Short mmCIF file of C-alpha atoms in Angstrom, two decimals:
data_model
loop_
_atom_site.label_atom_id
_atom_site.label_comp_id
_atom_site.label_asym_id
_atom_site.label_seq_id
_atom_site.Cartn_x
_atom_site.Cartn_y
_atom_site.Cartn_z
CA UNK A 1 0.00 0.00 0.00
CA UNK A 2 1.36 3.05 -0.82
CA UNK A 3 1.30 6.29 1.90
CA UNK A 4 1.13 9.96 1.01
CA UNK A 5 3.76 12.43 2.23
CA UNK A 6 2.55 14.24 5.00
CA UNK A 7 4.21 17.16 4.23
CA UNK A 8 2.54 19.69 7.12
CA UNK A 9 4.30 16.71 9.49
CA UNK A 10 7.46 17.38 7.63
CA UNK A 11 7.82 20.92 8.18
CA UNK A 12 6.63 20.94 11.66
CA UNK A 13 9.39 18.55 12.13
CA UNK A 14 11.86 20.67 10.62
CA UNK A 15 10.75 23.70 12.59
CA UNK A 16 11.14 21.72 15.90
CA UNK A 17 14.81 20.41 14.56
CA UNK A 18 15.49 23.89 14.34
CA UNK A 19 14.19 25.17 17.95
CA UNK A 20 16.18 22.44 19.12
CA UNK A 21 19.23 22.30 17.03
CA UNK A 22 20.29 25.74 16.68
CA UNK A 23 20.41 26.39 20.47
CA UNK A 24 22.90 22.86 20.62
CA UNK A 25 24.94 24.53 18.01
CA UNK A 26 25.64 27.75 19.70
CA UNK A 27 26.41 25.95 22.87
CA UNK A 28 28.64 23.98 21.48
CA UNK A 29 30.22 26.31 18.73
CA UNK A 30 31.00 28.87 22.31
CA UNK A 31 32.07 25.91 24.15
CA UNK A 32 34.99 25.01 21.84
CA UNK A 33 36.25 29.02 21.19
CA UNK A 34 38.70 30.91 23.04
CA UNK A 35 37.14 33.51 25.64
CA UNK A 36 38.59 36.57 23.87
CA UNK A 37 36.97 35.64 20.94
CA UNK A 38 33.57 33.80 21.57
CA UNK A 39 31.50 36.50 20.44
CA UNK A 40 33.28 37.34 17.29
CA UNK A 41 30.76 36.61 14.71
CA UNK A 42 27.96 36.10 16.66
CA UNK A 43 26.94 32.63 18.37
CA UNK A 44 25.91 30.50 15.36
CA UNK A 45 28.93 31.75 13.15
CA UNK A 46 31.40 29.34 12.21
CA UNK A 47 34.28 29.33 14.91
CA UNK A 48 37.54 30.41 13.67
CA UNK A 49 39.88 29.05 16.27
CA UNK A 50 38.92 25.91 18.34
CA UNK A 51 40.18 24.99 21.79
CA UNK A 52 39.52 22.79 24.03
CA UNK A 53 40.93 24.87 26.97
CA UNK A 54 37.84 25.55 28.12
CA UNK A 55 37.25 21.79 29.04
CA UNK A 56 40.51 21.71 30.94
CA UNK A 57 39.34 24.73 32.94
CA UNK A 58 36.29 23.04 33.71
CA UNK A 59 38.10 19.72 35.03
CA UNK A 60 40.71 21.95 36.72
CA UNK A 61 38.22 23.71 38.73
CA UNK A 62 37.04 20.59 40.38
CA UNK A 63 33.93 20.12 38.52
CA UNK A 64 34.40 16.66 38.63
CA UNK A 65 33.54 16.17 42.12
CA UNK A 66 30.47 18.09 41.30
CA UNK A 67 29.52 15.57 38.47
CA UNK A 68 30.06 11.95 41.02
CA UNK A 69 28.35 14.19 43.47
CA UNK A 70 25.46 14.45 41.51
CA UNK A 71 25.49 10.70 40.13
CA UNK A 72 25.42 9.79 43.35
CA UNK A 73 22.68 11.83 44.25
CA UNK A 74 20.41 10.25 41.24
CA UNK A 75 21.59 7.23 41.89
CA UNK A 76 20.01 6.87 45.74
CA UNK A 77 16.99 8.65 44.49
CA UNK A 78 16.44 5.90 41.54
CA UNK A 79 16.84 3.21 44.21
CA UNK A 80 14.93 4.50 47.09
CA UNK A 81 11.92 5.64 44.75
CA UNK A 82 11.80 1.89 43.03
CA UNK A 83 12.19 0.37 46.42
CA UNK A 84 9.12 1.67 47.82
CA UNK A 85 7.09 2.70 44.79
CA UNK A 86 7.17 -0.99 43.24
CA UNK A 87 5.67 -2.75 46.21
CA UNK A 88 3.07 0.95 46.66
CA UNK A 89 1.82 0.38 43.27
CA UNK A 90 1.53 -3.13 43.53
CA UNK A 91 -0.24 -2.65 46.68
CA UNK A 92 -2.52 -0.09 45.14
CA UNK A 93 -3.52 -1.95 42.50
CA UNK A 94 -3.85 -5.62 43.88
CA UNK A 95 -5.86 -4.31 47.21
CA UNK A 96 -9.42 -4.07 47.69
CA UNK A 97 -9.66 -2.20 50.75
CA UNK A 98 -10.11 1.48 51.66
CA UNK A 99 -6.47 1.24 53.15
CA UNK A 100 -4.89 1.50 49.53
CA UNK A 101 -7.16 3.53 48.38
CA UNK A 102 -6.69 5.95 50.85
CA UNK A 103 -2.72 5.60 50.55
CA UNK A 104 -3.30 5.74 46.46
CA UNK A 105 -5.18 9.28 47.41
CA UNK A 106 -2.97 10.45 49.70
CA UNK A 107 0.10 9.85 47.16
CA UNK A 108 -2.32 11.79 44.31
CA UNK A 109 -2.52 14.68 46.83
CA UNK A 110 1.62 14.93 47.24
CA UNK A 111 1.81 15.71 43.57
CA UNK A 112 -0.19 19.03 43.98
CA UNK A 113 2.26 19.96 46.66
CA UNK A 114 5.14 21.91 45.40
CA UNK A 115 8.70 21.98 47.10
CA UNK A 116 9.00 25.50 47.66
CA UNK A 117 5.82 25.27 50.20
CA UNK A 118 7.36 23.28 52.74
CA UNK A 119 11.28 23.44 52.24
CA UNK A 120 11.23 25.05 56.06
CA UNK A 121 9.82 22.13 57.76
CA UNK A 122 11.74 19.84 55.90
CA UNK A 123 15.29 21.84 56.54
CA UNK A 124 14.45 21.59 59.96
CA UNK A 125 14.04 17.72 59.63
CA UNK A 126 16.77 17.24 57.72
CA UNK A 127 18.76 19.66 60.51
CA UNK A 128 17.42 17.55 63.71
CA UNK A 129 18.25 14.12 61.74
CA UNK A 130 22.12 15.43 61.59
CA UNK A 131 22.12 15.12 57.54
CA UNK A 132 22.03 19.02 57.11
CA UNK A 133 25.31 19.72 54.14
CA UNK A 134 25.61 15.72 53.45
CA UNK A 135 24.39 14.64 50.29
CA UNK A 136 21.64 12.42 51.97
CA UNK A 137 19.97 15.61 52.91
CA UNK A 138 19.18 16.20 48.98
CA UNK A 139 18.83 12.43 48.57
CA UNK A 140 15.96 11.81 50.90
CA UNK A 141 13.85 15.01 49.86
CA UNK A 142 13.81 14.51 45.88
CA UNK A 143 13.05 10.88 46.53
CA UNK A 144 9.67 12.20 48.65
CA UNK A 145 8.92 14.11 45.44
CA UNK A 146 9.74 11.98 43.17
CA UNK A 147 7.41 9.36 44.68
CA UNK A 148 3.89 10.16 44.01
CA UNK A 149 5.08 10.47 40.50
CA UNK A 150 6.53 7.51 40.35
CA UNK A 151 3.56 5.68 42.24
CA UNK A 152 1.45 6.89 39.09
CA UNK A 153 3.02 5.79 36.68
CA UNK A 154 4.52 2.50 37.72
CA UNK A 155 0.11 1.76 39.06
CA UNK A 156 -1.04 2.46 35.67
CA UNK A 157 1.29 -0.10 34.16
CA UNK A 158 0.76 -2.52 36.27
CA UNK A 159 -2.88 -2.04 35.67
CA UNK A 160 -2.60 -3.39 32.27
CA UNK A 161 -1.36 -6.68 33.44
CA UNK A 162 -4.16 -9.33 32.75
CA UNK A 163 -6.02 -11.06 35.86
CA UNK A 164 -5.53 -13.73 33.98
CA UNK A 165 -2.08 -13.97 34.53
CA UNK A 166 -2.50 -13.24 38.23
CA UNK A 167 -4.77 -16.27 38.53
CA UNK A 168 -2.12 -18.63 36.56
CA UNK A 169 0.29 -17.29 39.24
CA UNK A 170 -2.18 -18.27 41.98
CA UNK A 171 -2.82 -21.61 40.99
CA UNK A 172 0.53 -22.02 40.77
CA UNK A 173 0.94 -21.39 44.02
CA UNK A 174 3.03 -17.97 44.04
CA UNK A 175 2.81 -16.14 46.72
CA UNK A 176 2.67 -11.97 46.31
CA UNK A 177 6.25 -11.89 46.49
CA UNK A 178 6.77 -14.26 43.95
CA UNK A 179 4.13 -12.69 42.00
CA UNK A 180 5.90 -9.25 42.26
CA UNK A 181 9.23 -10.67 41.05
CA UNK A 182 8.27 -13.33 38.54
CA UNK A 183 5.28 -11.22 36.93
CA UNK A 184 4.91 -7.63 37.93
CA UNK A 185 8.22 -6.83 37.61
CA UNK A 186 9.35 -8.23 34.55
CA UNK A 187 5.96 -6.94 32.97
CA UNK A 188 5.98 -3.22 34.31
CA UNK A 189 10.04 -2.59 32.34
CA UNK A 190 8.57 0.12 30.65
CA UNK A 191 6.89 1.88 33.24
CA UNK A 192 9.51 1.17 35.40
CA UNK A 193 12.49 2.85 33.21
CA UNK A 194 9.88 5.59 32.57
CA UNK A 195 9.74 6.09 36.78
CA UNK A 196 13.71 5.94 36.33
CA UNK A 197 14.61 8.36 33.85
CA UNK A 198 11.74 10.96 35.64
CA UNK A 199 13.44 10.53 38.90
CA UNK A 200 17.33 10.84 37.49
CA UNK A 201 15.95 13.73 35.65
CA UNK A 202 14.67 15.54 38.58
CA UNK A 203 17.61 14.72 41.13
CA UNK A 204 20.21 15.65 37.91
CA UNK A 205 19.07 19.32 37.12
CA UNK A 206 17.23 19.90 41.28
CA UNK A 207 19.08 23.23 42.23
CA UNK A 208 16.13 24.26 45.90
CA UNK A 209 17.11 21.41 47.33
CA UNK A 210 21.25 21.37 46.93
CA UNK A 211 20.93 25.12 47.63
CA UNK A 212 18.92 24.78 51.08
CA UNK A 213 20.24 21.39 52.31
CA UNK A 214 24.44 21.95 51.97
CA UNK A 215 26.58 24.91 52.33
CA UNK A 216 30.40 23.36 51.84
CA UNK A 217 32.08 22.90 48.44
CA UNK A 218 32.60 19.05 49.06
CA UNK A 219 28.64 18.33 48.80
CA UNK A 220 28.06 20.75 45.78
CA UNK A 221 25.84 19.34 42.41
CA UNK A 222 26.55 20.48 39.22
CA UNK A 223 23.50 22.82 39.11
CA UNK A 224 25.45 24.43 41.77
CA UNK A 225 29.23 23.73 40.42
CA UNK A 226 28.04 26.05 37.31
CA UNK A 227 28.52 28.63 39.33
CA UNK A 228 32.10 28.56 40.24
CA UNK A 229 31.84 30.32 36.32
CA UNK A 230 30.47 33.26 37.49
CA UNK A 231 31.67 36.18 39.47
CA UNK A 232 30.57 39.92 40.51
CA UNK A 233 32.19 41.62 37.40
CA UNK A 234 31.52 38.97 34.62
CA UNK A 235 31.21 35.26 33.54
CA UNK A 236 33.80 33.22 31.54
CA UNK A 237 30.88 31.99 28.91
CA UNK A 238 33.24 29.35 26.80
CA UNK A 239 34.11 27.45 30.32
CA UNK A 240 30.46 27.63 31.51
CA UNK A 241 29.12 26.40 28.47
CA UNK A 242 31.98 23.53 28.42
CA UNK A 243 30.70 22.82 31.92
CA UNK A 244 26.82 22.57 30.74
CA UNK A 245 27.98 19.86 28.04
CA UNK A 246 29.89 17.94 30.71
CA UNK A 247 27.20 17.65 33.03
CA UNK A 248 24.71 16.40 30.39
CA UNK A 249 26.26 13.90 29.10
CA UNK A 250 25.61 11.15 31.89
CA UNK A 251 21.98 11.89 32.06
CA UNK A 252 22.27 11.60 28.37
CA UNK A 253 23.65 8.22 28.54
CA UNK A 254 21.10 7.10 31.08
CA UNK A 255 18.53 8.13 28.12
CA UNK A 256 20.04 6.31 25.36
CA UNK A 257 20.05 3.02 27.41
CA UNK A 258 16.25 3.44 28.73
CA UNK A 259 14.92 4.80 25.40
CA UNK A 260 12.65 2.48 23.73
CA UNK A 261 11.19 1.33 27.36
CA UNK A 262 11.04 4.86 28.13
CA UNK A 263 8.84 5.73 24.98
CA UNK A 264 6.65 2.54 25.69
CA UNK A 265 6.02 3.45 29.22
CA UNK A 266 5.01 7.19 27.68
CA UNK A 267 2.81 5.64 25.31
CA UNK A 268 1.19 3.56 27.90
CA UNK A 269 2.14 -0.04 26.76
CA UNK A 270 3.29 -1.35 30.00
CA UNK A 271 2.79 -5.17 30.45
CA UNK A 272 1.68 -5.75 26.89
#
């Protein structure tokens, strides 16, 4: 069968290219030039010198620490959000009685409530638990944030797992747990790399909670490193820049692994 070219598709796609790629070009074309000479030509001109000076500024300055810092940070988040929001949403959609509904409701009411409301109560928990500047005082906060998200999406995948397949399971004899890792699991991927890239996402670029939570240069984050770029009389742009691409590239890694399950969960098609 032969298709038509949808050609209004076409140049909306090209359009979008452009919003996105011309923006990656100049940050890259300033990232690679000298500082006395960045502007010369404007930002999307071709570069006549390239350098990668810049880079060695950034690594010199200790941004570095910044980025395992930071991995770190996503890292505990990613864990401590699957560890409880698996068995939550398995919970939530497997019960029958008011009790998970009423958690289910209660995690549907934490998404409405935004970080900047109650980051004084919870610097004065994280201050009388003794993890105020320690990287486990940005840890446990995103994951809280992160949760009712990921309790969402990882119920609404697991929603599309046939009772059919639970029943096989029970006349098999599994018990929940074995349900949860021989079936659940293995048939929520997609929502469950979906509740992963989310919550690396939001402990990769958070910037309240690294700024309230830690004071020393030991327990900075990149969205704080960036920084270090930028005085009172000016900003060296090239090495700034150069920092931006270095801290993207891990969270861009983590995308190109989770991709296709991350589309799928998007699109809905967990356990199918």
């Amino acid at each position: 069968m032969r298709t038509r070219p949808n050609y209004v598709a076409g140049l909306a796609a090209f359009v979008w290219l452009l919003i996105i790629g011309v923006p990656l070009y100049a940050l890259v074309n300033t990232a690679v030039q000298p500082q006395t000479s960045y502007t010369d030509g404007g930002p999307v001109s071709i570069p006549s010198h390239l350098t990668l000076d810049n880079f060695a500024t950034v690594i010199d300055s200790g941004f570095l620490h910044y980025i395992w810092n930071t991995i770190f940070v996503a890292a505990f988040t990613v864990a401590i959000v699957l560890l409880l929001g698996i068995p939550i949403s398995y919970a939530v959609v497997r019960g029958r009685g008011w009790l998970t509904r009423g958690v289910f409701r209660l995690f549907l009411v934490g998404l409405a409530i935004p970080s900047q409301a109650v980051v004084i109560p919870l610097f004065l928990i994280i201050n009388r638990l003794n993890l105020y500047d320690s990287l486990w005082g940005i840890i446990l906060p995103t994951a809280a944030f992160a949760l009712p998200v990921t309790v969402l999406v990882l119920s609404g995948g697991m929603r599309d797992i046939g009772t059919e397949l639970y029943e096989a399971m029970a006349l098999d004899g599994a018990n929940p747990a074995r349900v949860l890792r021989d079936l659940v699991i293995p048939m929520s991927r997609p929502s469950i790399a979906t509740a992963c890239v989310f919550t690396a996402l939001q402990a990769w670029n958070g910037f309240l909670f690294p700024l309230i939570m830690t004071q020393s240069e030991d327990d900075k984050l990149v969205t704080l490193g960036l920084y270090n770029f930028v005085s009172q009389y000016g900003a060296n742009v090239p090495a700034l820049l150069a920092a931006v691409l270095m801290s993207a590239v891990p969270i861009l890694v983590v995308y190109l692994f989770a991709r296709r399950a991350l589309v799928a969960g998007l699109m809905g098609a967990g356990g199918k």
